[in-house]
Amino acid sequence: MSRPSSDLPPGQASAPTLDEVASRAGVSRATASRAINGGDRVSATARAAVEAAVRELGYTPNPAARSLVTRRTDSVALVVPEPDERVFSDPFFVHTLRGVNRMLAARDLQLVLLLARPGDERRLLRYLGSRHVDGAIVVSHHRDDQLADHLAALALPCAFIGRPWTSADRVAYVDTDNVAGGRAATELLIERGCRRIATIAGPGDMAAGIDRLKGWRAALRAAHLADDLVGHGDFTEHGGEMAARQLLERAPDLDGIVAASDLMAAGALRALADAGRVVPDDVAVIGYDDVGVPGRTTPPLTTVRNPIGEMAEQAVRLLLEQINDQRGPRPMRVIFPPALVRRDSA
């Protein structure tokens, strides 16, 4: 297809070809191709001549040819093994997607979003194994999906946001110290004078859910307080509300709740309001994440900050380091410290 003549050098009626670039530069067609598409074995003099010819002729490289030379697709997958209705309603995923896309766009790389419902793993792995992307960033993974095991076996460059359940020693990942975060939130309630402190834990098949629960238990046991009030949610507002209602039925005297996510904490606030409990006077509540939710709750939510944007950006850096390194995939980890953000709920 010819480009409009206004986009071409004077006297040129059609788009310039690779042969014309090679002729103008005084090199072979193969050398011109390697110089344009990032291949090796091109002298600095030849590369400079080809680049000058490209500018003079207005040549546009063929993406398919470039991919054959570099074996790169210039695209990265963001893999989210969750239902799509949750992905597009949870601020955690929105901020993760935004952070990853911002980093990739700045490097002229394309983001490919892959949503994988339970049972879709085979289709997902077939796509990744076919090398349609240069690497993958995985977020919100579960024990049964075994994505870390599969990606390590594929030798596909990858980085996980959140510690993977298995193969954590074989893949790169970024995370926060969730044990320390759960402990810090609980210690704040103990310092307030709370003595009957419950938790709404995250899913038991996710490392973040287990680790935040572990931190809650550690703080209570260090203070010689009971650690029997455990409710379980699914990191959603509805799940947090249902868990809080069950906890109130079990322990009407509870005076503190540590929720493993802000959405679950928001659900707990609704349950407490319906039960006539005043927050924080009757029951103090702390969430986890600090992304979008705390500012819209009544009262504003005290929480543990999860640096989602920073983790997404760091995951991209770890992934690109593997893609650009001839050594290929390798285990690396970056752990961010937790930080309490004080508001009115505790």
mmCIF file of C-alpha atoms in Angstrom:
data_model
loop_
_atom_site.group_PDB
_atom_site.id
_atom_site.type_symbol
_atom_site.label_atom_id
_atom_site.label_comp_id
_atom_site.label_asym_id
_atom_site.label_seq_id
_atom_site.Cartn_x
_atom_site.Cartn_y
_atom_site.Cartn_z
ATOM 1 C CA MET A 1 0.000 0.000 0.000
ATOM 2 C CA SER A 2 1.414 3.386 -1.012
ATOM 3 C CA ARG A 3 1.559 6.215 1.476
ATOM 4 C CA PRO A 4 0.219 9.661 0.536
ATOM 5 C CA SER A 5 2.764 11.387 -1.651
ATOM 6 C CA SER A 6 2.960 14.278 0.816
ATOM 7 C CA ASP A 7 4.624 11.914 3.306
ATOM 8 C CA LEU A 8 7.349 10.858 0.862
ATOM 9 C CA PRO A 9 10.555 12.524 -0.341
ATOM 10 C CA PRO A 10 10.131 14.623 -3.527
ATOM 11 C CA GLY A 11 9.819 12.494 -6.668
ATOM 12 C CA GLN A 12 9.081 9.264 -4.747
ATOM 13 C CA ALA A 13 5.655 7.801 -5.618
ATOM 14 C CA SER A 14 5.516 4.842 -3.208
ATOM 15 C CA ALA A 15 6.797 3.772 0.194
ATOM 16 C CA PRO A 16 10.559 3.125 0.188
ATOM 17 C CA THR A 17 11.674 -0.491 0.345
ATOM 18 C CA LEU A 18 14.405 -2.204 2.299
ATOM 19 C CA ASP A 19 16.332 -2.706 -0.962
ATOM 20 C CA GLU A 20 16.288 1.057 -1.560
ATOM 21 C CA VAL A 21 17.570 1.694 1.969
ATOM 22 C CA ALA A 22 20.377 -0.818 1.440
ATOM 23 C CA SER A 23 21.293 0.757 -1.906
ATOM 24 C CA ARG A 24 21.332 4.279 -0.462
ATOM 25 C CA ALA A 25 23.478 3.143 2.478
ATOM 26 C CA GLY A 26 25.837 1.129 0.281
ATOM 27 C CA VAL A 27 25.336 -2.116 2.216
ATOM 28 C CA SER A 28 23.730 -5.482 1.531
ATOM 29 C CA ARG A 29 20.039 -6.042 2.127
ATOM 30 C CA ALA A 30 20.822 -8.425 5.020
ATOM 31 C CA THR A 31 23.054 -5.842 6.703
ATOM 32 C CA ALA A 32 20.391 -3.164 6.310
ATOM 33 C CA SER A 33 17.805 -5.504 7.852
ATOM 34 C CA ARG A 34 19.995 -6.306 10.854
ATOM 35 C CA ALA A 35 20.816 -2.629 11.407
ATOM 36 C CA ILE A 36 17.164 -1.561 11.261
ATOM 37 C CA ASN A 37 15.749 -4.409 13.311
ATOM 38 C CA GLY A 38 18.284 -4.441 16.117
ATOM 39 C CA GLY A 39 20.331 -7.428 15.021
ATOM 40 C CA ASP A 40 23.978 -8.068 15.870
ATOM 41 C CA ARG A 41 27.007 -8.287 13.571
ATOM 42 C CA VAL A 42 26.640 -4.770 12.140
ATOM 43 C CA SER A 43 29.584 -2.357 12.208
ATOM 44 C CA ALA A 44 29.105 1.115 13.623
ATOM 45 C CA THR A 45 29.864 2.626 10.200
ATOM 46 C CA ALA A 46 27.266 0.473 8.424
ATOM 47 C CA ARG A 47 24.673 1.110 11.121
ATOM 48 C CA ALA A 48 25.175 4.874 10.836
ATOM 49 C CA ALA A 49 24.846 4.714 7.030
ATOM 50 C CA VAL A 50 21.633 2.700 7.272
ATOM 51 C CA GLU A 51 20.142 5.056 9.871
ATOM 52 C CA ALA A 52 20.918 8.033 7.612
ATOM 53 C CA ALA A 53 19.280 6.278 4.638
ATOM 54 C CA VAL A 54 16.191 5.506 6.733
ATOM 55 C CA ARG A 55 15.835 9.179 7.638
ATOM 56 C CA GLU A 56 16.410 10.407 4.101
ATOM 57 C CA LEU A 57 13.956 7.978 2.495
ATOM 58 C CA GLY A 58 11.357 8.018 5.284
ATOM 59 C CA TYR A 59 11.515 4.244 5.576
ATOM 60 C CA THR A 60 9.189 2.514 8.083
ATOM 61 C CA PRO A 61 10.422 -0.882 9.338
ATOM 62 C CA ASN A 62 8.216 -3.944 9.016
ATOM 63 C CA PRO A 63 7.257 -5.092 12.544
ATOM 64 C CA ALA A 64 7.073 -8.736 11.449
ATOM 65 C CA ALA A 65 10.576 -8.609 10.005
ATOM 66 C CA ARG A 66 11.872 -6.960 13.158
ATOM 67 C CA SER A 67 10.333 -9.713 15.273
ATOM 68 C CA LEU A 68 12.050 -12.392 13.162
ATOM 69 C CA VAL A 69 15.442 -10.766 13.696
ATOM 70 C CA THR A 70 15.141 -9.868 17.387
ATOM 71 C CA ARG A 71 12.813 -12.703 18.442
ATOM 72 C CA ARG A 72 10.926 -10.068 20.381
ATOM 73 C CA THR A 73 7.240 -9.155 20.234
ATOM 74 C CA ASP A 74 7.650 -5.876 22.158
ATOM 75 C CA SER A 75 4.627 -6.854 24.230
ATOM 76 C CA VAL A 76 4.188 -7.951 27.844
ATOM 77 C CA ALA A 77 1.269 -9.825 29.392
ATOM 78 C CA LEU A 78 -0.405 -8.787 32.632
ATOM 79 C CA VAL A 79 -1.940 -12.019 33.903
ATOM 80 C CA VAL A 80 -4.803 -11.756 36.400
ATOM 81 C CA PRO A 81 -6.309 -15.125 37.392
ATOM 82 C CA GLU A 82 -9.561 -13.589 38.635
ATOM 83 C CA PRO A 83 -13.105 -13.128 37.250
ATOM 84 C CA ASP A 84 -13.331 -10.051 35.034
ATOM 85 C CA GLU A 85 -16.123 -8.481 37.132
ATOM 86 C CA ARG A 86 -13.760 -8.355 40.091
ATOM 87 C CA VAL A 87 -10.799 -7.083 38.091
ATOM 88 C CA PHE A 88 -12.669 -4.015 36.872
ATOM 89 C CA SER A 89 -14.321 -3.185 40.211
ATOM 90 C CA ASP A 90 -11.458 -3.592 42.686
ATOM 91 C CA PRO A 91 -9.173 -0.518 43.060
ATOM 92 C CA PHE A 92 -6.210 -2.828 43.662
ATOM 93 C CA PHE A 93 -6.367 -4.134 40.102
ATOM 94 C CA VAL A 94 -7.094 -0.730 38.599
ATOM 95 C CA HIS A 95 -3.997 0.786 40.206
ATOM 96 C CA THR A 96 -1.879 -2.231 39.277
ATOM 97 C CA LEU A 97 -2.974 -2.048 35.649
ATOM 98 C CA ARG A 98 -2.312 1.684 35.555
ATOM 99 C CA GLY A 99 1.176 1.319 37.048
ATOM 100 C CA VAL A 100 2.215 -1.497 34.709
ATOM 101 C CA ASN A 101 0.833 0.234 31.619
ATOM 102 C CA ARG A 102 2.563 3.515 32.481
ATOM 103 C CA MET A 103 5.949 1.813 32.749
ATOM 104 C CA LEU A 104 5.528 -0.178 29.552
ATOM 105 C CA ALA A 105 4.234 2.767 27.532
ATOM 106 C CA ALA A 106 7.273 4.818 28.530
ATOM 107 C CA ARG A 107 9.404 2.094 26.916
ATOM 108 C CA ASP A 108 7.197 1.780 23.830
ATOM 109 C CA LEU A 109 6.023 -1.699 24.847
ATOM 110 C CA GLN A 110 2.487 -3.029 24.445
ATOM 111 C CA LEU A 111 0.444 -4.329 27.370
ATOM 112 C CA VAL A 112 -1.627 -7.479 26.796
ATOM 113 C CA LEU A 113 -4.221 -8.087 29.526
ATOM 114 C CA LEU A 114 -4.952 -11.773 30.150
ATOM 115 C CA LEU A 115 -7.825 -12.640 32.499
ATOM 116 C CA ALA A 116 -7.976 -16.262 33.560
ATOM 117 C CA ARG A 117 -10.995 -17.657 35.364
ATOM 118 C CA PRO A 118 -10.543 -20.897 37.314
ATOM 119 C CA GLY A 119 -10.174 -23.693 34.796
ATOM 120 C CA ASP A 120 -8.701 -21.447 32.087
ATOM 121 C CA GLU A 121 -5.088 -22.170 33.007
ATOM 122 C CA ARG A 122 -4.464 -24.559 30.105
ATOM 123 C CA ARG A 123 -5.558 -22.012 27.511
ATOM 124 C CA LEU A 124 -3.534 -19.297 29.225
ATOM 125 C CA LEU A 125 -0.375 -21.402 29.376
ATOM 126 C CA ARG A 126 -0.749 -22.441 25.746
ATOM 127 C CA TYR A 127 -0.790 -18.765 24.763
ATOM 128 C CA LEU A 128 2.201 -17.870 26.935
ATOM 129 C CA GLY A 129 4.127 -20.949 25.869
ATOM 130 C CA SER A 130 3.728 -19.949 22.221
ATOM 131 C CA ARG A 131 5.774 -16.809 23.007
ATOM 132 C CA HIS A 132 3.138 -14.351 21.838
ATOM 133 C CA VAL A 133 4.639 -12.031 24.489
ATOM 134 C CA ASP A 134 8.167 -11.406 25.715
ATOM 135 C CA GLY A 135 7.258 -11.958 29.346
ATOM 136 C CA ALA A 136 4.475 -11.897 31.929
ATOM 137 C CA ILE A 137 3.585 -10.027 35.095
ATOM 138 C CA VAL A 138 1.234 -12.010 37.337
ATOM 139 C CA VAL A 139 -0.967 -10.532 40.038
ATOM 140 C CA SER A 140 -3.498 -12.039 42.494
ATOM 141 C CA HIS A 141 -2.459 -15.622 42.028
ATOM 142 C CA HIS A 142 -3.837 -18.571 44.001
ATOM 143 C CA ARG A 143 -2.387 -21.806 45.311
ATOM 144 C CA ASP A 144 -4.206 -24.080 42.850
ATOM 145 C CA ASP A 145 -3.359 -22.160 39.683
ATOM 146 C CA GLN A 146 0.358 -23.063 40.156
ATOM 147 C CA LEU A 147 1.330 -20.290 37.751
ATOM 148 C CA ALA A 148 4.793 -19.839 39.235
ATOM 149 C CA ASP A 149 5.546 -23.533 38.673
ATOM 150 C CA HIS A 150 4.258 -23.421 35.100
ATOM 151 C CA LEU A 151 6.052 -20.214 34.094
ATOM 152 C CA ALA A 152 9.309 -21.433 35.611
ATOM 153 C CA ALA A 153 8.956 -24.631 33.568
ATOM 154 C CA LEU A 154 8.307 -22.583 30.410
ATOM 155 C CA ALA A 155 11.434 -20.486 31.108
ATOM 156 C CA LEU A 156 9.343 -17.422 30.252
ATOM 157 C CA PRO A 157 10.607 -14.187 31.842
ATOM 158 C CA CYS A 158 8.090 -13.288 34.537
ATOM 159 C CA ALA A 159 7.571 -11.238 37.678
ATOM 160 C CA PHE A 160 4.889 -11.739 40.303
ATOM 161 C CA ILE A 161 3.205 -8.979 42.270
ATOM 162 C CA GLY A 162 2.827 -10.701 45.621
ATOM 163 C CA ARG A 163 4.778 -13.716 46.801
ATOM 164 C CA PRO A 164 3.783 -16.797 44.819
ATOM 165 C CA TRP A 165 2.478 -19.752 46.802
ATOM 166 C CA THR A 166 5.009 -22.127 45.252
ATOM 167 C CA SER A 167 8.312 -21.740 43.377
ATOM 168 C CA ALA A 168 9.080 -18.449 45.140
ATOM 169 C CA ASP A 169 12.751 -19.421 44.852
ATOM 170 C CA ARG A 170 12.500 -19.862 41.058
ATOM 171 C CA VAL A 171 10.754 -16.675 39.894
ATOM 172 C CA ALA A 172 11.048 -12.930 40.433
ATOM 173 C CA TYR A 173 8.507 -11.201 42.645
ATOM 174 C CA VAL A 174 7.746 -8.010 44.540
ATOM 175 C CA ASP A 175 5.695 -7.841 47.709
ATOM 176 C CA THR A 176 5.116 -5.992 50.947
ATOM 177 C CA ASP A 177 5.973 -7.499 54.312
ATOM 178 C CA ASN A 178 2.404 -8.632 54.947
ATOM 179 C CA VAL A 179 3.231 -10.298 58.248
ATOM 180 C CA ALA A 180 4.671 -7.032 59.572
ATOM 181 C CA GLY A 181 1.685 -5.106 58.209
ATOM 182 C CA GLY A 182 -0.863 -7.356 59.902
ATOM 183 C CA ARG A 183 1.086 -7.164 63.133
ATOM 184 C CA ALA A 184 1.390 -3.350 63.037
ATOM 185 C CA ALA A 185 -2.348 -2.930 62.493
ATOM 186 C CA THR A 186 -3.153 -5.205 65.411
ATOM 187 C CA GLU A 187 -0.620 -3.528 67.712
ATOM 188 C CA LEU A 188 -2.276 -0.172 67.008
ATOM 189 C CA LEU A 189 -5.604 -1.528 68.268
ATOM 190 C CA ILE A 190 -3.912 -2.989 71.332
ATOM 191 C CA GLU A 191 -2.357 0.407 72.046
ATOM 192 C CA ARG A 192 -5.847 1.940 71.825
ATOM 193 C CA GLY A 193 -6.942 -0.382 74.609
ATOM 194 C CA CYS A 194 -8.835 -2.941 72.493
ATOM 195 C CA ARG A 195 -8.824 -6.368 74.091
ATOM 196 C CA ARG A 196 -11.293 -8.436 72.009
ATOM 197 C CA ILE A 197 -9.823 -8.048 68.556
ATOM 198 C CA ALA A 198 -11.146 -9.954 65.563
ATOM 199 C CA THR A 199 -9.765 -10.265 62.065
ATOM 200 C CA ILE A 200 -11.366 -10.660 58.657
ATOM 201 C CA ALA A 201 -8.698 -12.693 56.901
ATOM 202 C CA GLY A 202 -8.171 -12.900 53.173
ATOM 203 C CA PRO A 203 -8.514 -16.109 51.143
ATOM 204 C CA GLY A 204 -6.568 -19.015 52.583
ATOM 205 C CA ASP A 205 -5.196 -19.946 49.164
ATOM 206 C CA MET A 206 -3.317 -16.661 48.729
ATOM 207 C CA ALA A 207 -0.014 -15.793 50.384
ATOM 208 C CA ALA A 208 -1.193 -12.282 51.340
ATOM 209 C CA GLY A 209 -4.208 -13.691 53.176
ATOM 210 C CA ILE A 210 -2.099 -16.162 55.128
ATOM 211 C CA ASP A 211 0.684 -13.690 55.953
ATOM 212 C CA ARG A 212 -1.617 -10.900 57.218
ATOM 213 C CA LEU A 213 -3.417 -13.429 59.410
ATOM 214 C CA LYS A 214 -0.064 -14.578 60.764
ATOM 215 C CA GLY A 215 0.850 -10.999 61.707
ATOM 216 C CA TRP A 216 -2.489 -10.542 63.504
ATOM 217 C CA ARG A 217 -1.903 -13.706 65.542
ATOM 218 C CA ALA A 218 1.674 -12.747 66.408
ATOM 219 C CA ALA A 219 0.626 -9.387 67.853
ATOM 220 C CA LEU A 220 -2.190 -10.872 69.937
ATOM 221 C CA ARG A 221 -0.055 -13.673 71.307
ATOM 222 C CA ALA A 222 2.725 -11.254 72.227
ATOM 223 C CA ALA A 223 0.120 -9.264 74.197
ATOM 224 C CA HIS A 224 -1.301 -12.461 75.764
ATOM 225 C CA LEU A 225 -4.708 -11.863 74.136
ATOM 226 C CA ALA A 226 -7.057 -14.429 72.574
ATOM 227 C CA ASP A 227 -6.680 -15.066 68.841
ATOM 228 C CA ASP A 228 -9.859 -17.072 68.251
ATOM 229 C CA LEU A 229 -11.970 -14.447 66.436
ATOM 230 C CA VAL A 230 -11.168 -15.186 62.799
ATOM 231 C CA GLY A 231 -13.594 -14.500 59.980
ATOM 232 C CA HIS A 232 -12.789 -15.186 56.346
ATOM 233 C CA GLY A 233 -13.534 -13.021 53.337
ATOM 234 C CA ASP A 234 -12.636 -12.882 49.672
ATOM 235 C CA PHE A 235 -11.140 -9.358 49.481
ATOM 236 C CA THR A 236 -14.557 -7.958 48.459
ATOM 237 C CA GLU A 237 -16.863 -5.541 50.277
ATOM 238 C CA HIS A 238 -19.679 -8.072 50.418
ATOM 239 C CA GLY A 239 -17.349 -10.716 51.808
ATOM 240 C CA GLY A 240 -16.159 -8.353 54.524
ATOM 241 C CA GLU A 241 -19.707 -7.437 55.511
ATOM 242 C CA MET A 242 -20.798 -11.077 55.814
ATOM 243 C CA ALA A 243 -17.709 -11.968 57.853
ATOM 244 C CA ALA A 244 -18.254 -9.019 60.217
ATOM 245 C CA ARG A 245 -21.875 -10.005 60.820
ATOM 246 C CA GLN A 246 -20.800 -13.528 61.716
ATOM 247 C CA LEU A 247 -18.091 -12.237 64.045
ATOM 248 C CA LEU A 248 -20.587 -9.983 65.864
ATOM 249 C CA GLU A 249 -22.879 -12.959 66.386
ATOM 250 C CA ARG A 250 -20.022 -15.016 67.795
ATOM 251 C CA ALA A 251 -18.551 -12.240 69.956
ATOM 252 C CA PRO A 252 -20.888 -9.315 70.694
ATOM 253 C CA ASP A 253 -18.145 -7.911 72.956
ATOM 254 C CA LEU A 254 -15.547 -7.518 70.215
ATOM 255 C CA ASP A 255 -13.982 -4.049 70.247
ATOM 256 C CA GLY A 256 -11.572 -4.165 67.311
ATOM 257 C CA ILE A 257 -11.424 -5.543 63.755
ATOM 258 C CA VAL A 258 -8.373 -5.892 61.532
ATOM 259 C CA ALA A 259 -9.462 -6.528 57.940
ATOM 260 C CA ALA A 260 -7.022 -7.887 55.356
ATOM 261 C CA SER A 261 -8.223 -5.391 52.723
ATOM 262 C CA ASP A 262 -9.891 -1.989 52.632
ATOM 263 C CA LEU A 263 -12.859 -3.350 50.702
ATOM 264 C CA MET A 264 -13.504 -5.918 53.426
ATOM 265 C CA ALA A 265 -13.065 -3.201 56.062
ATOM 266 C CA ALA A 266 -15.653 -1.076 54.246
ATOM 267 C CA GLY A 267 -18.049 -4.012 54.383
ATOM 268 C CA ALA A 268 -17.336 -4.410 58.104
ATOM 269 C CA LEU A 269 -18.170 -0.730 58.684
ATOM 270 C CA ARG A 270 -21.574 -1.286 57.075
ATOM 271 C CA ALA A 271 -22.237 -4.322 59.269
ATOM 272 C CA LEU A 272 -21.233 -2.407 62.395
ATOM 273 C CA ALA A 273 -23.477 0.533 61.496
ATOM 274 C CA ASP A 274 -26.417 -1.820 60.973
ATOM 275 C CA ALA A 275 -25.711 -3.334 64.404
ATOM 276 C CA GLY A 276 -25.728 0.112 66.037
ATOM 277 C CA ARG A 277 -22.008 0.055 66.837
ATOM 278 C CA VAL A 278 -20.160 3.381 66.724
ATOM 279 C CA VAL A 279 -16.727 3.379 65.067
ATOM 280 C CA PRO A 280 -14.223 3.810 66.644
ATOM 281 C CA ASP A 281 -15.823 4.347 70.084
ATOM 282 C CA ASP A 282 -17.408 0.884 70.276
ATOM 283 C CA VAL A 283 -15.337 -0.966 67.693
ATOM 284 C CA ALA A 284 -12.128 0.259 66.061
ATOM 285 C CA VAL A 285 -11.490 -0.895 62.484
ATOM 286 C CA ILE A 286 -8.315 -1.068 60.385
ATOM 287 C CA GLY A 287 -8.042 -2.067 56.730
ATOM 288 C CA TYR A 288 -5.201 -2.854 54.353
ATOM 289 C CA ASP A 289 -4.170 -1.331 50.973
ATOM 290 C CA ASP A 290 -4.924 2.441 51.107
ATOM 291 C CA VAL A 291 -6.119 2.599 47.500
ATOM 292 C CA GLY A 292 -9.253 4.610 46.839
ATOM 293 C CA VAL A 293 -11.489 3.107 49.520
ATOM 294 C CA PRO A 294 -10.454 4.779 52.830
ATOM 295 C CA GLY A 295 -11.422 8.289 51.770
ATOM 296 C CA ARG A 296 -15.014 7.335 50.914
ATOM 297 C CA THR A 297 -15.909 5.397 54.067
ATOM 298 C CA THR A 298 -17.666 6.764 57.141
ATOM 299 C CA PRO A 299 -15.603 7.293 59.179
ATOM 300 C CA PRO A 300 -12.453 7.530 57.009
ATOM 301 C CA LEU A 301 -10.542 4.290 57.309
ATOM 302 C CA THR A 302 -7.279 3.766 59.142
ATOM 303 C CA THR A 303 -5.284 1.305 57.060
ATOM 304 C CA VAL A 304 -1.929 -0.221 56.201
ATOM 305 C CA ARG A 305 -0.538 1.250 53.004
ATOM 306 C CA ASN A 306 0.193 -1.281 50.295
ATOM 307 C CA PRO A 307 2.414 0.545 47.746
ATOM 308 C CA ILE A 308 0.620 -0.910 44.726
ATOM 309 C CA GLY A 309 1.874 1.622 42.191
ATOM 310 C CA GLU A 310 5.484 1.219 43.303
ATOM 311 C CA MET A 311 5.200 -2.577 43.316
ATOM 312 C CA ALA A 312 3.753 -2.589 39.789
ATOM 313 C CA GLU A 313 6.584 -0.406 38.525
ATOM 314 C CA GLN A 314 9.223 -2.520 40.261
ATOM 315 C CA ALA A 315 7.706 -5.695 38.807
ATOM 316 C CA VAL A 316 8.074 -4.217 35.319
ATOM 317 C CA ARG A 317 11.725 -3.381 36.040
ATOM 318 C CA LEU A 318 12.435 -6.934 37.214
ATOM 319 C CA LEU A 319 10.721 -8.356 34.153
ATOM 320 C CA LEU A 320 12.524 -6.136 31.646
ATOM 321 C CA GLU A 321 15.847 -6.893 33.317
ATOM 322 C CA GLN A 322 15.250 -10.578 32.563
ATOM 323 C CA ILE A 323 13.998 -9.958 29.012
ATOM 324 C CA ASN A 324 17.024 -7.823 28.155
ATOM 325 C CA ASP A 325 19.537 -10.125 29.817
ATOM 326 C CA GLN A 326 20.856 -13.092 27.859
ATOM 327 C CA ARG A 327 20.812 -15.140 31.036
ATOM 328 C CA GLY A 328 17.018 -15.136 30.802
ATOM 329 C CA PRO A 329 14.585 -15.756 33.691
ATOM 330 C CA ARG A 330 16.004 -15.820 37.193
ATOM 331 C CA PRO A 331 14.718 -15.374 40.763
ATOM 332 C CA MET A 332 14.814 -11.874 42.230
ATOM 333 C CA ARG A 333 12.765 -10.280 44.971
ATOM 334 C CA VAL A 334 11.975 -6.809 46.286
ATOM 335 C CA ILE A 335 10.060 -6.428 49.565
ATOM 336 C CA PHE A 336 8.472 -3.105 50.534
ATOM 337 C CA PRO A 337 7.967 -2.180 54.209
ATOM 338 C CA PRO A 338 4.387 -1.582 55.412
ATOM 339 C CA ALA A 339 3.225 1.814 56.692
ATOM 340 C CA LEU A 340 0.234 2.634 58.898
ATOM 341 C CA VAL A 341 -1.992 5.480 57.693
ATOM 342 C CA ARG A 342 -3.975 6.932 60.605
ATOM 343 C CA ARG A 343 -7.515 8.195 59.999
ATOM 344 C CA ASP A 344 -10.687 8.209 62.088
ATOM 345 C CA SER A 345 -11.723 4.523 62.245
ATOM 346 C CA ALA A 346 -8.998 3.594 64.763
#
